[in-house]
Amino acid sequence: GGALTRAVMFNFDITLPSGYEPTPVDGEVDEFFTWTMEEVLESLAEDYDDPLKPNCYLVVVDFLLRRGWLSPEVDGYLDVLKELRGGTCA
């Protein structure tokens, strides 16, 4: 089984030069992926053969919300937004 943890995550967007390939060096990450937005959205499907850890999707969903790929018209939008933004930074 898994465990739930309450933590504060700070996410930052950076623009990388075309052709840049990040290299994992700290042992925290096995590899990086360069995906199109369509591939990112496809990765949200329940039957997707997933290379990401479940907690990584908090960052993915946060990005999709901030960039307008998930809009208020999507079922559950406000619930997801409330859960992502409802914590305290104390």
Backbone as a chain_set.jsonl record, in Angstrom:
{"seq": "GGALTRAVMFNFDITLPSGYEPTPVDGEVDEFFTWTMEEVLESLAEDYDDPLKPNCYLVVVDFLLRRGWLSPEVDGYLDVLKELRGGTCA", "coords": {"N": [[0.813, -1.19, 0.0], [0.185, 2.336, -0.139], [1.156, 5.552, 1.168], [-0.214, 8.553, 2.501], [0.787, 11.909, 2.37], [0.986, 15.128, 3.684], [2.162, 17.874, 2.135], [3.881, 20.823, 1.075], [4.245, 21.918, -2.158], [6.252, 23.663, -4.383], [5.954, 24.862, -7.551], [7.607, 25.581, -10.576], [7.814, 27.053, -13.767], [9.916, 26.654, -16.517], [11.508, 27.798, -19.467], [13.135, 25.986, -21.831], [16.011, 25.807, -23.968], [15.626, 24.979, -27.443], [16.081, 21.603, -28.291], [17.463, 20.999, -25.991], [18.43, 18.582, -23.638], [17.681, 17.351, -20.621], [19.638, 15.875, -17.983], [19.508, 13.288, -15.653], [20.965, 13.542, -12.471], [20.987, 13.371, -9.727], [20.009, 11.08, -8.541], [17.391, 11.08, -7.809], [15.658, 11.066, -9.937], [14.945, 8.901, -12.634], [14.788, 9.21, -15.424], [14.094, 11.702, -17.961], [11.294, 13.032, -19.789], [10.3, 14.268, -22.937], [7.462, 15.565, -23.844], [4.66, 16.212, -25.984], [1.844, 18.467, -25.616], [-0.434, 17.02, -26.173], [0.411, 14.402, -25.634], [0.861, 14.625, -22.897], [-1.773, 15.074, -21.996], [-2.93, 12.649, -22.837], [-1.656, 10.945, -21.083], [-3.11, 11.088, -18.788], [-5.166, 9.304, -18.882], [-6.892, 6.491, -17.499], [-6.112, 3.945, -18.359], [-3.562, 4.25, -19.3], [-0.22, 3.302, -20.007], [1.861, 3.83, -17.648], [4.735, 5.797, -17.035], [5.244, 7.5, -14.948], [5.497, 8.44, -11.462], [2.78, 8.29, -9.14], [2.53, 10.66, -7.53], [3.643, 12.596, -9.11], [1.707, 13.464, -10.801], [0.302, 15.438, -9.487], [1.772, 17.726, -9.952], [1.597, 17.796, -12.742], [-1.205, 18.136, -13.141], [-1.547, 20.592, -11.821], [-0.018, 22.244, -13.517], [-1.547, 22.003, -15.902], [-3.927, 23.213, -15.094], [-3.051, 25.859, -14.491], [-2.193, 26.71, -16.996], [-4.465, 26.706, -18.498], [-5.37, 24.425, -19.805], [-7.035, 22.708, -18.516], [-10.181, 23.613, -17.796], [-12.738, 25.659, -16.129], [-15.086, 24.495, -17.048], [-14.747, 21.773, -17.036], [-15.772, 18.77, -15.531], [-15.61, 18.528, -12.026], [-13.634, 20.409, -11.726], [-13.535, 22.606, -9.836], [-13.371, 21.193, -7.432], [-10.885, 19.887, -7.672], [-9.177, 22.093, -7.913], [-9.631, 23.29, -5.413], [-8.572, 21.308, -3.684], [-5.873, 21.283, -4.489], [-5.071, 23.888, -3.9], [-5.858, 24.311, -1.31], [-4.329, 23.992, 0.998], [-2.103, 25.009, 3.704], [0.713, 27.137, 4.054], [2.319, 26.945, 6.324]], "CA": [[0.0, 0.0, 0.0], [0.858, 3.622, -0.168], [0.939, 6.443, 2.294], [-0.534, 9.93, 2.162], [1.605, 12.892, 3.057], [0.644, 16.524, 3.398], [3.385, 18.629, 1.898], [3.754, 21.982, 0.201], [5.112, 21.814, -3.324], [6.36, 24.889, -5.151], [6.214, 24.498, -8.942], [8.085, 26.666, -11.404], [7.919, 26.738, -15.188], [11.089, 27.229, -17.176], [11.576, 27.571, -20.904], [14.45, 25.448, -22.165], [16.37, 25.978, -25.38], [15.277, 23.883, -28.338], [17.092, 20.555, -28.366], [18.064, 20.736, -24.68], [18.05, 17.314, -23.036], [18.134, 17.285, -19.225], [20.272, 14.627, -17.564], [19.347, 13.051, -14.213], [22.271, 13.416, -11.821], [20.901, 13.349, -8.259], [19.452, 9.832, -8.055], [15.961, 11.269, -7.525], [14.926, 10.858, -11.191], [15.582, 7.921, -13.516], [14.887, 9.767, -16.766], [13.199, 12.798, -18.298], [10.527, 12.846, -21.011], [9.877, 15.451, -23.664], [6.146, 15.227, -24.368], [3.774, 17.257, -26.487], [0.693, 18.625, -24.732], [-1.341, 15.909, -26.441], [0.928, 13.246, -24.892], [0.603, 14.879, -21.474], [-3.196, 14.839, -21.77], [-3.156, 11.205, -22.977], [-1.113, 10.25, -19.913], [-4.085, 11.154, -17.704], [-6.143, 8.221, -19.032], [-6.727, 5.421, -16.515], [-5.474, 2.763, -18.946], [-2.271, 4.637, -19.869], [0.943, 2.579, -19.481], [2.402, 5.024, -17.021], [6.101, 5.829, -16.528], [5.367, 8.481, -13.873], [5.023, 8.117, -10.119], [1.481, 8.953, -8.941], [2.621, 12.015, -6.979], [4.047, 13.521, -10.171], [0.53, 14.009, -11.454], [-0.092, 16.69, -8.83], [2.472, 18.778, -10.686], [1.03, 17.83, -14.09], [-2.54, 18.739, -13.072], [-1.343, 22.001, -11.487], [0.414, 22.903, -14.753], [-2.678, 22.053, -16.828], [-4.852, 24.233, -14.582], [-2.466, 27.2, -14.631], [-2.044, 27.055, -18.409], [-5.765, 26.739, -19.148], [-5.702, 23.172, -20.494], [-8.204, 22.244, -17.777], [-10.942, 24.835, -17.557], [-13.854, 25.511, -15.199], [-16.156, 23.694, -17.642], [-14.442, 20.362, -16.817], [-16.377, 18.231, -14.313], [-14.703, 18.371, -10.898], [-12.595, 21.45, -11.761], [-13.444, 23.347, -8.572], [-12.912, 20.274, -6.388], [-9.448, 19.692, -7.847], [-8.539, 23.373, -7.578], [-9.709, 23.455, -3.95], [-7.623, 20.385, -3.05], [-4.494, 21.701, -4.775], [-4.771, 25.196, -3.325], [-6.494, 24.44, -0.01], [-3.416, 23.801, 2.121], [-1.451, 26.171, 4.277], [2.182, 27.155, 3.916], [2.86, 27.279, 7.642]], "C": [[0.848, 1.241, 0.0], [0.549, 4.428, 1.074], [0.608, 7.831, 1.77], [0.321, 10.852, 2.998], [1.105, 14.279, 2.693], [1.95, 17.29, 3.283], [3.063, 19.822, 1.018], [4.753, 21.803, -0.937], [5.089, 23.152, -4.053], [6.777, 24.497, -6.567], [6.605, 25.734, -9.728], [8.167, 26.187, -12.845], [9.18, 27.397, -15.727], [10.998, 26.906, -18.665], [13.002, 27.146, -21.218], [14.753, 25.674, -23.638], [15.959, 24.756, -26.204], [16.419, 22.871, -28.407], [17.758, 20.227, -27.041], [17.552, 19.413, -24.137], [18.581, 17.262, -21.607], [18.685, 15.9, -18.896], [20.055, 14.436, -16.066], [20.712, 12.819, -13.558], [22.183, 13.227, -10.3], [20.333, 12.058, -7.692], [17.969, 9.896, -7.745], [15.107, 10.893, -8.74], [15.688, 9.845, -12.032], [15.798, 8.48, -14.915], [13.897, 10.908, -16.929], [12.502, 12.472, -19.609], [10.249, 14.206, -21.639], [8.583, 15.084, -24.374], [5.471, 16.45, -24.964], [2.621, 17.398, -25.494], [-0.306, 17.496, -24.944], [-0.893, 14.656, -25.679], [0.705, 13.409, -23.388], [-0.86, 14.573, -21.157], [-3.535, 13.352, -21.882], [-2.7, 10.451, -21.731], [-2.071, 10.267, -18.727], [-5.114, 10.033, -17.769], [-5.84, 7.095, -18.05], [-5.962, 4.225, -17.062], [-4.116, 3.076, -19.588], [-1.144, 3.838, -19.207], [1.918, 3.62, -18.94], [3.844, 4.92, -16.529], [6.293, 6.771, -15.338], [4.901, 7.923, -12.539], [3.711, 8.871, -9.892], [1.588, 10.383, -8.416], [3.065, 13.047, -8.019], [2.842, 14.161, -10.845], [-0.048, 15.219, -10.738], [0.526, 17.869, -9.566], [1.89, 18.921, -12.084], [-0.334, 18.527, -14.077], [-2.439, 20.22, -12.718], [-0.939, 22.787, -12.729], [-0.762, 23.066, -15.714], [-3.708, 23.088, -16.388], [-4.308, 25.637, -14.833], [-2.381, 27.651, -16.073], [-3.355, 27.006, -19.188], [-6.141, 25.493, -19.929], [-6.848, 22.448, -19.795], [-8.958, 23.495, -17.355], [-12.101, 24.582, -16.599], [-15.016, 24.679, -15.749], [-15.95, 22.193, -17.419], [-15.069, 19.909, -15.5], [-15.315, 18.05, -13.225], [-13.618, 19.429, -10.806], [-12.425, 22.137, -10.41], [-12.961, 22.467, -7.426], [-11.404, 20.079, -6.464], [-8.695, 20.958, -7.456], [-8.515, 23.591, -6.067], [-8.691, 22.563, -3.248], [-6.175, 20.81, -3.283], [-4.114, 22.98, -4.054], [-5.248, 25.354, -1.899], [-5.582, 24.313, 1.191], [-2.882, 25.114, 2.664], [0.046, 26.038, 4.113], [2.83, 27.504, 5.253], [3.984, 26.353, 8.023]], "O": [[2.072, 1.189, 0.124], [-0.237, 4.01, 1.923], [1.096, 8.235, 0.714], [0.551, 10.609, 4.183], [0.834, 14.564, 1.527], [2.74, 17.342, 4.225], [2.067, 19.814, 0.294], [5.941, 21.568, -0.713], [4.019, 23.706, -4.307], [7.822, 23.877, -6.764], [6.011, 26.801, -9.568], [8.546, 25.046, -13.106], [9.469, 28.556, -15.426], [10.474, 25.864, -19.058], [13.957, 27.858, -20.908], [13.839, 25.726, -24.461], [15.951, 23.633, -25.699], [17.581, 23.245, -28.564], [18.539, 19.279, -26.963], [16.349, 19.156, -24.177], [19.788, 17.143, -21.396], [18.254, 14.892, -19.456], [20.383, 15.327, -15.281], [21.509, 12.006, -14.028], [23.195, 12.952, -9.655], [20.185, 11.941, -6.476], [17.354, 8.873, -7.449], [13.967, 10.454, -8.588], [16.912, 9.908, -12.138], [16.844, 8.263, -15.525], [12.973, 11.061, -16.13], [13.033, 11.735, -20.439], [9.991, 15.181, -20.933], [8.598, 14.379, -25.383], [5.68, 17.576, -24.513], [2.442, 16.543, -24.627], [-0.958, 17.06, -23.994], [-1.727, 13.93, -25.138], [0.396, 12.442, -22.693], [-1.158, 13.897, -20.173], [-4.343, 12.846, -21.103], [-3.291, 9.434, -21.366], [-1.864, 9.535, -17.759], [-5.862, 9.829, -16.812], [-4.677, 6.779, -17.796], [-5.241, 3.559, -16.319], [-3.582, 2.257, -20.335], [-1.114, 3.71, -17.983], [2.696, 4.212, -19.688], [4.156, 4.061, -15.703], [7.386, 6.837, -14.776], [4.032, 7.053, -12.482], [3.547, 9.98, -10.399], [0.805, 11.24, -8.824], [2.877, 14.247, -7.819], [2.935, 15.26, -11.392], [-0.823, 15.964, -11.337], [-0.128, 18.891, -9.776], [1.707, 20.038, -12.567], [-0.592, 19.404, -14.902], [-3.185, 21.028, -13.272], [-1.459, 23.877, -12.968], [-0.957, 24.142, -16.279], [-4.299, 23.768, -17.227], [-5.026, 26.503, -15.33], [-2.485, 28.845, -16.355], [-3.367, 27.235, -20.398], [-7.14, 25.5, -20.649], [-7.555, 21.659, -20.421], [-8.422, 24.337, -16.634], [-12.416, 23.433, -16.29], [-15.849, 24.207, -14.975], [-16.888, 21.416, -17.596], [-14.92, 20.575, -14.475], [-14.25, 17.485, -13.477], [-12.77, 19.37, -9.916], [-11.311, 22.241, -9.897], [-12.231, 22.928, -6.549], [-10.72, 20.103, -5.441], [-7.69, 20.895, -6.749], [-7.505, 24.022, -5.51], [-8.018, 23.006, -2.318], [-5.344, 20.711, -2.38], [-2.966, 23.145, -3.641], [-5.071, 26.422, -1.313], [-6.036, 24.513, 2.318], [-3.179, 26.189, 2.143], [0.573, 24.928, 4.042], [3.787, 28.278, 5.297], [4.558, 26.49, 9.104]]}, "num_chains": 1, "name": "protein.A"}
